[in-house]
């Protein structure tokens, strides 16, 4: 059985960032292994041929493949081994993984494991899209794959459900390819995409965005023929009488991304009461030596943020291999009702050093103060003019003493 | 001239074709869809019922019990998943408990043995059920089946034993003269000595094509379902609730792929093609299932779907009779639940009761009851064995659908079999590609490419399901 000090599942930006950081922290390149299921390193960045990547990481605007390539070059330079077209079939409880490729089925052992498997798009089934399950309904990322990787246009009269960034990007992309993009409907009363994408992908092309609106029904036996739009109230229930028929041959879904972590189900990792994995400030799960980062931990808006987080996982996985476990009793990271979620959701009591707290607000708010505090001290108090759910917040601070009982993240509306 | 034409390649048509392929007969199956098992046989609860429920002495009772008993052997011969996990029918109060006792007595009359379990015994078996459960009726012979591959493998075996299958052929007229019946389709005209109408939801329409005075009418009843992910524990048995005047109620069950299914409701619909889902129905099903379960698992949904039952008005049983115009035209109408369970027994019944009296049945000496074994990588436990398979054919190591871990080798195996694959949906039904939580988001473009290469057609001609369901419109500029 082959042994690696660190095995990384996934070959996208999170995986490469973690591998490089682990190497820099003192793990020999040859003791690290990246396992990627597709034929290329770079993950989903390869189909993101638009620009906007790398502004904070490289101070320039790169396309997805260009951003990925900056890391691929380094992986090759350092000589970090990677397997392509290789799938991790299972993660076993005895610090081994089963992998499969055209070369065979094999068990590998590891000291530390980093999960960097990215995310998947929520499917029509996951949002219980009603009506007929005909051709012409697909996720925006799938359409992006057909168009950018295979060179085929999935439809000519397109409607987009959900204002996630991939949907917005595809609205522009399909328009440029000669399709008519009729509009974008968003269930919430605010957009879920980045502001720059609303402007550059919709407004610049006169594509209307309908807020508090969703698709009630899809119609078409074999191929989509039309959809029924309807407005929703504050509780997201349909408002009777607001139904509107829209003729289209394609409905693209951009209704959110979910971490692709099914492979972890066998490990019985501890979860909090909302079902999220318990993750500490080192990106370590409840199982010693298993780390998780990037979009498989939580969905990020920008790949630059993924890279930052991957370095945390890579650094601490290396430290764990070199110095052994330093896990201690943990204290919870809690939040108030204006916060959707917080990563990490626990902190090790004995931890000293920099902590990045990442969170999203639950709804758009203006004139707020973000307060991070424990039972006795306030670590950070930051005023913000506006805060929106589609922009992840990342606040760092230094921990030099024991945190008292808990850490709480609070968004307060100012008087 | 053909000896037998079977109209419809659903579960009943497939088993009829395979049973008849034991004999020296010239058999043709006509199916209007581009795949077998595409109507009610594919969109249902996929449960093999034990048979305690149908009215004693009915055809439904007889054929359900006989059919249920055949699945152990069939699943081995035809290599499809069937798991005899047993069913629990749940009572939530004393009155429903009384109904369980009536059902138990009815089961005894039908020849099905069941037992009544206490609250504690029930919760021991199924800890995720609602604590309010009062008692349950345990039927150990009930099971779950992969109805997609059941139909596909049964037809494959029939074809391998000499049956001719024509897909995409819709019957548009049927006449008879002297001792032959003429079946006209959208493509051709065929002559046959015997015709069996196994057209499922359209069986009343087909019956009327032959005899305009055929009286029974199918009024389709739609049922909607949730399909849940397979990465958590919910139930280990088929969990029914006590049937009421409103029907069998909403069940919760494991599926043969380790997913879970919740449904169906029961609503009238105007068209047999109406398989749309709607919000009201799904909320209704969700509310009903929440009475059965401790915690609602609906957030684990990966897909919703609907199917139609071939429900007969004013006729409370399967209608299996020769036409009054001509005994060589045999109608099978109103094959609704427990139709899937009964389908292999229906095939035997039709042959024994009718066909054997119309035509001489000579057993073939070379009939092979087995389909060539499929390699399903997911079902193989030993790493060494998997490694050996990949070493002998590396395609089994190339994973195409990562949610369900389906390899190129498995896809190419299916493409090489006797039942043609004409769509992404047909692949999905055989292999579960695109059936997982990403619903084909990642693998569908790959599958489309593999299928296009196999059929030597352009990617834009790949169908999602039936005709005109092309996934792509045109090549990009």
Tab-separated table of N, CA, C and O in Angstrom, chain A residues 37 39 44 85 87 89 98 100-107 119-121 123-126 128-136 138-139 142 145-147 150-156 176-178 216-217 221-223 238 249 260 262 265, chain B residues 226 229-231 273-279 282 298 301-306 377 383 386-387 390-391 394 396-399 402 405 437-442 444-445 448 458-460 464 466-477:
chain	number	residue	atom	x	y	z
A	37	UNK	N	-10.482	14.030	-10.334
A	37	UNK	CA	-11.305	13.080	-11.100
A	37	UNK	C	-11.318	13.379	-12.599
A	37	UNK	O	-11.515	12.487	-13.400
A	39	UNK	N	-9.753	15.221	-16.307
A	39	UNK	CA	-8.502	15.067	-17.046
A	39	UNK	C	-7.528	16.215	-16.841
A	39	UNK	O	-6.423	16.193	-17.366
A	44	UNK	N	-13.378	23.619	-11.844
A	44	UNK	CA	-14.430	24.315	-12.581
A	44	UNK	C	-13.908	25.624	-13.188
A	44	UNK	O	-14.538	26.182	-14.087
A	85	UNK	N	-7.862	12.002	-13.873
A	85	UNK	CA	-8.841	10.963	-14.244
A	85	UNK	C	-8.885	9.872	-13.176
A	85	UNK	O	-9.015	8.694	-13.483
A	87	UNK	N	-10.567	8.817	-9.397
A	87	UNK	CA	-11.680	9.143	-8.519
A	87	UNK	C	-11.437	8.504	-7.159
A	87	UNK	O	-11.016	7.358	-7.086
A	89	UNK	N	-13.031	6.702	-4.412
A	89	UNK	CA	-14.280	5.951	-4.298
A	89	UNK	C	-14.785	5.985	-2.868
A	89	UNK	O	-15.975	6.095	-2.613
A	98	UNK	N	-9.806	4.643	-1.048
A	98	UNK	CA	-9.821	3.762	-2.211
A	98	UNK	C	-9.911	4.650	-3.447
A	98	UNK	O	-10.780	5.522	-3.516
A	100	UNK	N	-9.739	4.962	-7.896
A	100	UNK	CA	-9.984	4.195	-9.117
A	100	UNK	C	-9.607	5.012	-10.338
A	100	UNK	O	-9.905	6.199	-10.421
A	101	UNK	N	-8.946	4.353	-11.256
A	101	UNK	CA	-8.635	4.970	-12.550
A	101	UNK	C	-8.520	3.833	-13.552
A	101	UNK	O	-8.730	2.674	-13.193
A	102	UNK	N	-8.157	4.183	-14.782
A	102	UNK	CA	-7.997	3.120	-15.783
A	102	UNK	C	-6.861	2.168	-15.411
A	102	UNK	O	-6.755	1.075	-15.955
A	103	UNK	N	-6.023	2.589	-14.475
A	103	UNK	CA	-4.921	1.717	-14.051
A	103	UNK	C	-5.330	0.684	-13.017
A	103	UNK	O	-4.565	-0.220	-12.716
A	104	UNK	N	-6.507	0.872	-12.423
A	104	UNK	CA	-6.958	-0.123	-11.460
A	104	UNK	C	-7.607	0.488	-10.245
A	104	UNK	O	-7.822	1.705	-10.168
A	105	UNK	N	-7.919	-0.368	-9.292
A	105	UNK	CA	-8.536	0.028	-8.044
A	105	UNK	C	-7.483	-0.179	-6.961
A	105	UNK	O	-6.834	-1.221	-6.932
A	106	UNK	N	-7.299	0.800	-6.086
A	106	UNK	CA	-6.144	0.750	-5.192
A	106	UNK	C	-6.463	1.441	-3.871
A	106	UNK	O	-7.270	2.369	-3.819
A	107	UNK	N	-5.794	0.983	-2.814
A	107	UNK	CA	-5.937	1.628	-1.508
A	107	UNK	C	-4.651	2.404	-1.213
A	107	UNK	O	-3.553	1.877	-1.384
A	119	UNK	N	-17.962	22.312	-5.186
A	119	UNK	CA	-19.403	22.308	-4.940
A	119	UNK	C	-20.131	21.881	-6.205
A	119	UNK	O	-19.540	21.769	-7.269
A	120	UNK	N	-21.419	21.606	-6.035
A	120	UNK	CA	-22.258	21.297	-7.191
A	120	UNK	C	-23.413	22.292	-7.228
A	120	UNK	O	-23.740	22.914	-6.210
A	121	UNK	N	-24.005	22.412	-8.388
A	121	UNK	CA	-25.143	23.320	-8.518
A	121	UNK	C	-26.403	22.641	-8.002
A	121	UNK	O	-26.592	21.437	-8.203
A	123	UNK	N	-29.926	21.364	-8.309
A	123	UNK	CA	-30.558	20.867	-9.532
A	123	UNK	C	-32.041	21.253	-9.555
A	123	UNK	O	-32.592	21.645	-8.533
A	124	UNK	N	-32.696	21.110	-10.722
A	124	UNK	CA	-34.143	21.349	-10.767
A	124	UNK	C	-34.873	20.501	-9.725
A	124	UNK	O	-35.846	20.943	-9.116
A	125	UNK	N	-34.384	19.271	-9.516
A	125	UNK	CA	-35.020	18.394	-8.527
A	125	UNK	C	-34.870	18.933	-7.123
A	125	UNK	O	-35.801	18.898	-6.328
A	126	UNK	N	-33.686	19.458	-6.815
A	126	UNK	CA	-33.417	19.921	-5.455
A	126	UNK	C	-34.306	21.100	-5.070
A	126	UNK	O	-34.647	21.275	-3.908
A	128	UNK	N	-37.280	21.375	-6.298
A	128	UNK	CA	-38.632	20.880	-6.554
A	128	UNK	C	-39.333	21.724	-7.610
A	128	UNK	O	-40.464	22.155	-7.439
A	129	UNK	N	-38.625	21.965	-8.696
A	129	UNK	CA	-39.198	22.713	-9.813
A	129	UNK	C	-40.378	21.915	-10.359
A	129	UNK	O	-40.248	20.741	-10.669
A	130	UNK	N	-41.522	22.558	-10.462
A	130	UNK	CA	-42.734	21.838	-10.846
A	130	UNK	C	-43.041	21.944	-12.327
A	130	UNK	O	-42.588	22.848	-13.008
A	131	UNK	N	-43.846	20.984	-12.783
A	131	UNK	CA	-44.221	20.923	-14.187
A	131	UNK	C	-43.616	19.698	-14.832
A	131	UNK	O	-43.383	18.692	-14.172
A	132	UNK	N	-43.323	19.806	-16.122
A	132	UNK	CA	-42.777	18.674	-16.864
A	132	UNK	C	-41.257	18.644	-16.766
A	132	UNK	O	-40.620	19.684	-16.729
A	133	UNK	N	-40.685	17.439	-16.741
A	133	UNK	CA	-39.234	17.287	-16.711
A	133	UNK	C	-38.743	17.022	-18.136
A	133	UNK	O	-38.359	15.930	-18.486
A	134	UNK	N	-38.825	18.065	-18.969
A	134	UNK	CA	-38.523	17.909	-20.386
A	134	UNK	C	-37.106	18.420	-20.678
A	134	UNK	O	-36.445	18.968	-19.801
A	135	UNK	N	-36.672	18.241	-21.915
A	135	UNK	CA	-35.380	18.792	-22.320
A	135	UNK	C	-35.478	20.309	-22.327
A	135	UNK	O	-36.552	20.876	-22.510
A	136	UNK	N	-34.328	20.972	-22.155
A	136	UNK	CA	-34.324	22.434	-22.174
A	136	UNK	C	-34.264	23.036	-20.790
A	136	UNK	O	-34.238	24.247	-20.652
A	138	UNK	N	-31.860	23.058	-17.578
A	138	UNK	CA	-30.563	22.610	-17.073
A	138	UNK	C	-29.958	23.676	-16.173
A	138	UNK	O	-30.441	24.808	-16.140
A	139	UNK	N	-28.924	23.293	-15.448
A	139	UNK	CA	-28.273	24.285	-14.594
A	139	UNK	C	-27.406	25.182	-15.477
A	139	UNK	O	-26.990	24.801	-16.564
A	142	UNK	N	-24.076	23.706	-16.318
A	142	UNK	CA	-24.141	22.674	-17.349
A	142	UNK	C	-24.188	23.330	-18.735
A	142	UNK	O	-23.494	22.901	-19.659
A	145	UNK	N	-20.809	24.474	-19.600
A	145	UNK	CA	-19.987	23.357	-20.054
A	145	UNK	C	-20.286	23.040	-21.525
A	145	UNK	O	-19.371	22.918	-22.342
A	146	UNK	N	-21.590	22.924	-21.869
A	146	UNK	CA	-21.962	22.632	-23.262
A	146	UNK	C	-21.424	23.705	-24.212
A	146	UNK	O	-20.929	23.411	-25.287
A	147	UNK	N	-21.538	24.965	-23.778
A	147	UNK	CA	-21.156	26.059	-24.667
A	147	UNK	C	-19.640	26.251	-24.720
A	147	UNK	O	-19.043	26.278	-25.798
A	150	UNK	N	-17.772	22.319	-25.112
A	150	UNK	CA	-18.141	21.461	-26.241
A	150	UNK	C	-18.544	22.254	-27.482
A	150	UNK	O	-18.642	21.692	-28.566
A	151	UNK	N	-18.818	23.551	-27.313
A	151	UNK	CA	-19.111	24.379	-28.483
A	151	UNK	C	-20.524	24.261	-29.019
A	151	UNK	O	-20.748	24.425	-30.215
A	152	UNK	N	-21.489	23.973	-28.150
A	152	UNK	CA	-22.883	23.883	-28.580
A	152	UNK	C	-23.762	24.834	-27.771
A	152	UNK	O	-23.580	24.989	-26.560
A	153	UNK	N	-24.734	25.425	-28.458
A	153	UNK	CA	-25.668	26.332	-27.818
A	153	UNK	C	-26.896	25.526	-27.360
A	153	UNK	O	-27.546	24.882	-28.170
A	154	UNK	N	-27.199	25.554	-26.048
A	154	UNK	CA	-28.311	24.726	-25.573
A	154	UNK	C	-29.693	25.266	-25.923
A	154	UNK	O	-30.664	24.524	-25.853
A	155	UNK	N	-29.815	26.548	-26.275
A	155	UNK	CA	-31.148	27.064	-26.584
A	155	UNK	C	-31.075	28.426	-27.225
A	155	UNK	O	-30.031	29.089	-27.215
A	156	UNK	N	-32.215	28.849	-27.794
A	156	UNK	CA	-32.265	30.124	-28.506
A	156	UNK	C	-33.092	31.173	-27.770
A	156	UNK	O	-32.891	32.367	-27.929
A	176	UNK	N	-24.320	36.850	-26.244
A	176	UNK	CA	-23.220	37.050	-27.191
A	176	UNK	C	-23.209	35.963	-28.265
A	176	UNK	O	-22.744	36.176	-29.378
A	177	UNK	N	-23.731	34.772	-27.912
A	177	UNK	CA	-23.757	33.667	-28.873
A	177	UNK	C	-25.000	33.714	-29.757
A	177	UNK	O	-25.272	32.788	-30.511
A	178	UNK	N	-25.819	34.741	-29.609
A	178	UNK	CA	-26.968	34.896	-30.501
A	178	UNK	C	-28.286	34.406	-29.940
A	178	UNK	O	-29.296	34.407	-30.637
A	216	UNK	N	-43.268	28.982	-11.503
A	216	UNK	CA	-44.251	28.141	-10.829
A	216	UNK	C	-44.386	26.809	-11.545
A	216	UNK	O	-44.645	25.784	-10.927
A	217	UNK	N	-44.217	26.820	-12.864
A	217	UNK	CA	-44.461	25.601	-13.629
A	217	UNK	C	-43.678	25.637	-14.935
A	217	UNK	O	-43.508	26.702	-15.532
A	221	UNK	N	-43.921	18.858	-23.342
A	221	UNK	CA	-43.840	17.411	-23.126
A	221	UNK	C	-42.417	16.896	-23.369
A	221	UNK	O	-41.851	16.232	-22.516
A	222	UNK	N	-41.848	17.205	-24.507
A	222	UNK	CA	-40.505	16.712	-24.814
A	222	UNK	C	-39.438	17.794	-24.674
A	222	UNK	O	-38.403	17.580	-24.085
A	223	UNK	N	-39.725	18.980	-25.261
A	223	UNK	CA	-38.817	20.119	-25.123
A	223	UNK	C	-39.609	21.243	-24.473
A	223	UNK	O	-40.802	21.401	-24.725
A	238	UNK	N	-46.512	31.763	-3.349
A	238	UNK	CA	-47.022	32.360	-4.591
A	238	UNK	C	-48.161	33.325	-4.285
A	238	UNK	O	-49.004	33.038	-3.433
A	249	UNK	N	-37.497	28.248	-24.929
A	249	UNK	CA	-37.127	26.850	-25.173
A	249	UNK	C	-36.107	26.342	-24.161
A	249	UNK	O	-35.757	25.170	-24.167
A	260	UNK	N	-19.903	19.718	-2.311
A	260	UNK	CA	-19.932	18.362	-2.867
A	260	UNK	C	-19.204	17.422	-1.901
A	260	UNK	O	-18.043	17.107	-2.098
A	262	UNK	N	-20.528	14.405	-0.443
A	262	UNK	CA	-21.165	13.119	-0.207
A	262	UNK	C	-20.150	12.069	0.211
A	262	UNK	O	-20.457	11.156	0.971
A	265	UNK	N	-19.868	11.021	3.860
A	265	UNK	CA	-21.006	10.510	4.644
A	265	UNK	C	-20.639	9.292	5.491
A	265	UNK	O	-21.189	9.083	6.554
B	226	UNK	N	-41.513	12.311	-4.234
B	226	UNK	CA	-40.190	12.876	-3.970
B	226	UNK	C	-39.177	11.727	-4.021
B	226	UNK	O	-39.442	10.643	-3.500
B	229	UNK	N	-32.007	11.763	-1.448
B	229	UNK	CA	-30.611	11.363	-1.558
B	229	UNK	C	-30.363	10.044	-0.813
B	229	UNK	O	-31.205	9.593	-0.026
B	230	UNK	N	-29.198	9.449	-1.057
B	230	UNK	CA	-28.927	8.126	-0.475
B	230	UNK	C	-27.844	8.171	0.607
B	230	UNK	O	-27.271	7.153	0.940
B	231	UNK	N	-27.571	9.351	1.151
B	231	UNK	CA	-26.465	9.439	2.102
B	231	UNK	C	-26.914	9.548	3.557
B	231	UNK	O	-26.202	10.081	4.386
B	273	UNK	N	-50.564	11.559	-20.768
B	273	UNK	CA	-49.228	12.132	-20.925
B	273	UNK	C	-48.903	13.181	-19.867
B	273	UNK	O	-47.810	13.725	-19.846
B	274	UNK	N	-49.872	13.484	-19.021
B	274	UNK	CA	-49.640	14.526	-18.018
B	274	UNK	C	-48.823	13.953	-16.864
B	274	UNK	O	-49.351	13.327	-15.957
B	275	UNK	N	-47.519	14.158	-16.919
B	275	UNK	CA	-46.665	13.714	-15.819
B	275	UNK	C	-45.996	14.927	-15.182
B	275	UNK	O	-44.860	14.871	-14.718
B	276	UNK	N	-46.726	16.046	-15.178
B	276	UNK	CA	-46.193	17.248	-14.541
B	276	UNK	C	-46.413	17.173	-13.037
B	276	UNK	O	-47.346	16.519	-12.571
B	277	UNK	N	-45.547	17.821	-12.298
B	277	UNK	CA	-45.729	17.903	-10.853
B	277	UNK	C	-46.255	19.290	-10.503
B	277	UNK	O	-46.073	20.229	-11.262
B	278	UNK	N	-46.927	19.390	-9.377
B	278	UNK	CA	-47.417	20.706	-8.967
B	278	UNK	C	-47.215	20.899	-7.475
B	278	UNK	O	-47.111	19.940	-6.715
B	279	UNK	N	-47.156	22.149	-7.113
B	279	UNK	CA	-46.831	22.546	-5.757
B	279	UNK	C	-47.823	22.011	-4.720
B	279	UNK	O	-47.422	21.468	-3.689
B	282	UNK	N	-47.344	18.303	-4.004
B	282	UNK	CA	-46.108	17.982	-3.284
B	282	UNK	C	-46.197	18.427	-1.824
B	282	UNK	O	-45.708	17.730	-0.934
B	298	UNK	N	-37.638	15.978	3.741
B	298	UNK	CA	-37.888	16.518	2.397
B	298	UNK	C	-36.713	17.363	1.900
B	298	UNK	O	-36.471	17.466	0.700
B	301	UNK	N	-34.396	16.089	-0.823
B	301	UNK	CA	-34.939	15.796	-2.152
B	301	UNK	C	-33.904	16.029	-3.245
B	301	UNK	O	-33.235	17.057	-3.257
B	302	UNK	N	-33.782	15.051	-4.168
B	302	UNK	CA	-32.951	15.285	-5.350
B	302	UNK	C	-33.799	15.364	-6.606
B	302	UNK	O	-33.329	15.819	-7.647
B	303	UNK	N	-35.051	14.915	-6.521
B	303	UNK	CA	-35.906	14.959	-7.705
B	303	UNK	C	-37.355	14.770	-7.292
B	303	UNK	O	-37.629	14.131	-6.282
B	304	UNK	N	-38.250	15.353	-8.081
B	304	UNK	CA	-39.674	15.040	-7.933
B	304	UNK	C	-40.146	14.497	-9.273
B	304	UNK	O	-39.597	14.843	-10.311
B	305	UNK	N	-41.123	13.595	-9.247
B	305	UNK	CA	-41.653	13.096	-10.521
B	305	UNK	C	-43.112	12.703	-10.346
B	305	UNK	O	-43.626	12.643	-9.237
B	306	UNK	N	-43.767	12.462	-11.473
B	306	UNK	CA	-45.152	12.020	-11.443
B	306	UNK	C	-45.336	10.860	-12.405
B	306	UNK	O	-44.606	10.749	-13.396
B	377	UNK	N	-19.985	-2.070	-10.864
B	377	UNK	CA	-18.821	-1.831	-10.000
B	377	UNK	C	-19.251	-1.498	-8.573
B	377	UNK	O	-18.601	-1.884	-7.607
B	383	UNK	N	-11.715	-4.963	-3.239
B	383	UNK	CA	-10.846	-4.080	-4.029
B	383	UNK	C	-10.064	-4.907	-5.055
B	383	UNK	O	-9.880	-4.487	-6.196
B	386	UNK	N	-12.286	-5.690	-8.013
B	386	UNK	CA	-12.486	-4.501	-8.836
B	386	UNK	C	-11.224	-4.209	-9.652
B	386	UNK	O	-11.283	-3.881	-10.829
B	387	UNK	N	-10.075	-4.352	-8.995
B	387	UNK	CA	-8.799	-4.099	-9.653
B	387	UNK	C	-8.611	-5.039	-10.838
B	387	UNK	O	-8.166	-4.644	-11.910
B	390	UNK	N	-10.759	-3.994	-13.791
B	390	UNK	CA	-10.204	-2.820	-14.488
B	390	UNK	C	-8.951	-3.208	-15.278
B	390	UNK	O	-8.756	-2.753	-16.406
B	391	UNK	N	-8.134	-4.088	-14.702
B	391	UNK	CA	-6.913	-4.512	-15.407
B	391	UNK	C	-7.284	-5.229	-16.702
B	391	UNK	O	-6.591	-5.097	-17.711
B	394	UNK	N	-9.770	-1.593	-18.948
B	394	UNK	CA	-9.556	-0.307	-18.254
B	394	UNK	C	-10.765	0.631	-18.297
B	394	UNK	O	-10.849	1.544	-17.475
B	396	UNK	N	-13.541	0.134	-17.216
B	396	UNK	CA	-14.250	0.047	-15.930
B	396	UNK	C	-13.596	0.928	-14.858
B	396	UNK	O	-14.129	1.090	-13.772
B	397	UNK	N	-12.432	1.469	-15.165
B	397	UNK	CA	-11.777	2.382	-14.224
B	397	UNK	C	-12.000	3.834	-14.571
B	397	UNK	O	-11.598	4.731	-13.842
B	398	UNK	N	-12.653	4.077	-15.715
B	398	UNK	CA	-12.882	5.459	-16.148
B	398	UNK	C	-14.285	5.868	-15.727
B	398	UNK	O	-15.285	5.470	-16.341
B	399	UNK	N	-14.349	6.670	-14.668
B	399	UNK	CA	-15.664	7.027	-14.119
B	399	UNK	C	-16.241	8.219	-14.872
B	399	UNK	O	-15.577	9.237	-15.060
B	402	UNK	N	-19.869	10.720	-11.535
B	402	UNK	CA	-19.172	10.583	-10.259
B	402	UNK	C	-20.117	10.482	-9.071
B	402	UNK	O	-19.759	9.907	-8.060
B	405	UNK	N	-20.913	6.859	-9.384
B	405	UNK	CA	-19.727	6.045	-9.658
B	405	UNK	C	-19.936	5.066	-10.809
B	405	UNK	O	-19.707	3.866	-10.666
B	437	UNK	N	-27.147	13.340	-6.840
B	437	UNK	CA	-27.544	14.666	-6.373
B	437	UNK	C	-27.229	15.767	-7.363
B	437	UNK	O	-27.852	16.798	-7.339
B	438	UNK	N	-26.287	15.548	-8.285
B	438	UNK	CA	-26.034	16.630	-9.247
B	438	UNK	C	-26.983	16.524	-10.434
B	438	UNK	O	-27.026	17.424	-11.260
B	439	UNK	N	-27.746	15.426	-10.506
B	439	UNK	CA	-28.778	15.252	-11.535
B	439	UNK	C	-28.221	15.452	-12.948
B	439	UNK	O	-28.877	16.014	-13.813
B	440	UNK	N	-26.997	14.996	-13.150
B	440	UNK	CA	-26.426	15.048	-14.495
B	440	UNK	C	-25.714	16.345	-14.816
B	440	UNK	O	-25.225	16.523	-15.923
B	441	UNK	N	-25.662	17.249	-13.868
B	441	UNK	CA	-25.007	18.536	-14.094
B	441	UNK	C	-23.588	18.366	-14.625
B	441	UNK	O	-23.171	19.057	-15.534
B	442	UNK	N	-22.863	17.411	-14.053
B	442	UNK	CA	-21.489	17.173	-14.499
B	442	UNK	C	-21.408	16.164	-15.645
B	442	UNK	O	-20.668	16.356	-16.595
B	444	UNK	N	-23.820	14.754	-17.766
B	444	UNK	CA	-24.663	14.699	-18.961
B	444	UNK	C	-23.906	15.063	-20.244
B	444	UNK	O	-24.053	14.361	-21.252
B	445	UNK	N	-23.069	16.107	-20.232
B	445	UNK	CA	-22.310	16.401	-21.456
B	445	UNK	C	-21.394	15.239	-21.865
B	445	UNK	O	-21.253	14.955	-23.055
B	448	UNK	N	-23.631	12.490	-23.314
B	448	UNK	CA	-24.101	12.873	-24.647
B	448	UNK	C	-23.004	12.587	-25.671
B	448	UNK	O	-23.276	12.068	-26.761
B	458	UNK	N	-24.326	13.586	-34.624
B	458	UNK	CA	-23.807	14.834	-34.069
B	458	UNK	C	-24.399	15.043	-32.672
B	458	UNK	O	-25.513	14.610	-32.370
B	459	UNK	N	-23.632	15.737	-31.852
B	459	UNK	CA	-24.058	15.993	-30.472
B	459	UNK	C	-25.427	16.668	-30.401
B	459	UNK	O	-26.217	16.403	-29.502
B	460	UNK	N	-25.739	17.513	-31.388
B	460	UNK	CA	-27.007	18.232	-31.298
B	460	UNK	C	-28.210	17.320	-31.588
B	460	UNK	O	-29.353	17.696	-31.344
B	464	UNK	N	-32.813	13.973	-25.023
B	464	UNK	CA	-32.910	13.778	-23.580
B	464	UNK	C	-33.829	12.595	-23.293
B	464	UNK	O	-33.480	11.694	-22.553
B	466	UNK	N	-37.763	11.551	-25.355
B	466	UNK	CA	-38.432	11.145	-26.594
B	466	UNK	C	-38.032	12.054	-27.756
B	466	UNK	O	-37.203	12.953	-27.605
B	467	UNK	N	-38.670	11.830	-28.917
B	467	UNK	CA	-38.423	12.663	-30.100
B	467	UNK	C	-38.560	14.143	-29.744
B	467	UNK	O	-39.381	14.509	-28.913
B	468	UNK	N	-37.821	14.974	-30.430
B	468	UNK	CA	-37.879	16.431	-30.238
B	468	UNK	C	-37.432	16.868	-28.844
B	468	UNK	O	-37.807	17.944	-28.391
B	469	UNK	N	-36.713	16.022	-28.171
B	469	UNK	CA	-36.230	16.437	-26.848
B	469	UNK	C	-34.722	16.688	-26.911
B	469	UNK	O	-34.009	16.451	-25.945
B	470	UNK	N	-34.246	17.172	-28.055
B	470	UNK	CA	-32.809	17.468	-28.221
B	470	UNK	C	-32.330	18.397	-27.114
B	470	UNK	O	-32.995	19.382	-26.812
B	471	UNK	N	-31.191	18.065	-26.550
B	471	UNK	CA	-30.651	18.872	-25.454
B	471	UNK	C	-30.036	20.156	-25.994
B	471	UNK	O	-30.113	21.203	-25.360
B	472	UNK	N	-29.435	20.075	-27.180
B	472	UNK	CA	-28.718	21.233	-27.734
B	472	UNK	C	-29.406	21.713	-28.996
B	472	UNK	O	-30.007	20.919	-29.730
B	473	UNK	N	-29.322	23.013	-29.230
B	473	UNK	CA	-30.005	23.583	-30.392
B	473	UNK	C	-29.102	23.607	-31.627
B	473	UNK	O	-29.524	23.234	-32.695
B	474	UNK	N	-27.885	24.114	-31.465
B	474	UNK	CA	-27.014	24.229	-32.637
B	474	UNK	C	-25.560	24.387	-32.191
B	474	UNK	O	-25.287	24.658	-31.020
B	475	UNK	N	-24.662	24.245	-33.156
B	475	UNK	CA	-23.265	24.519	-32.891
B	475	UNK	C	-23.089	26.000	-32.608
B	475	UNK	O	-23.732	26.828	-33.246
B	476	UNK	N	-22.230	26.332	-31.658
B	476	UNK	CA	-21.991	27.748	-31.361
B	476	UNK	C	-21.200	28.364	-32.514
B	476	UNK	O	-20.533	27.659	-33.258
B	477	UNK	N	-21.327	29.692	-32.603
B	477	UNK	CA	-20.658	30.416	-33.700
B	477	UNK	C	-19.141	30.197	-33.660
B	477	UNK	O	-18.560	30.113	-32.594
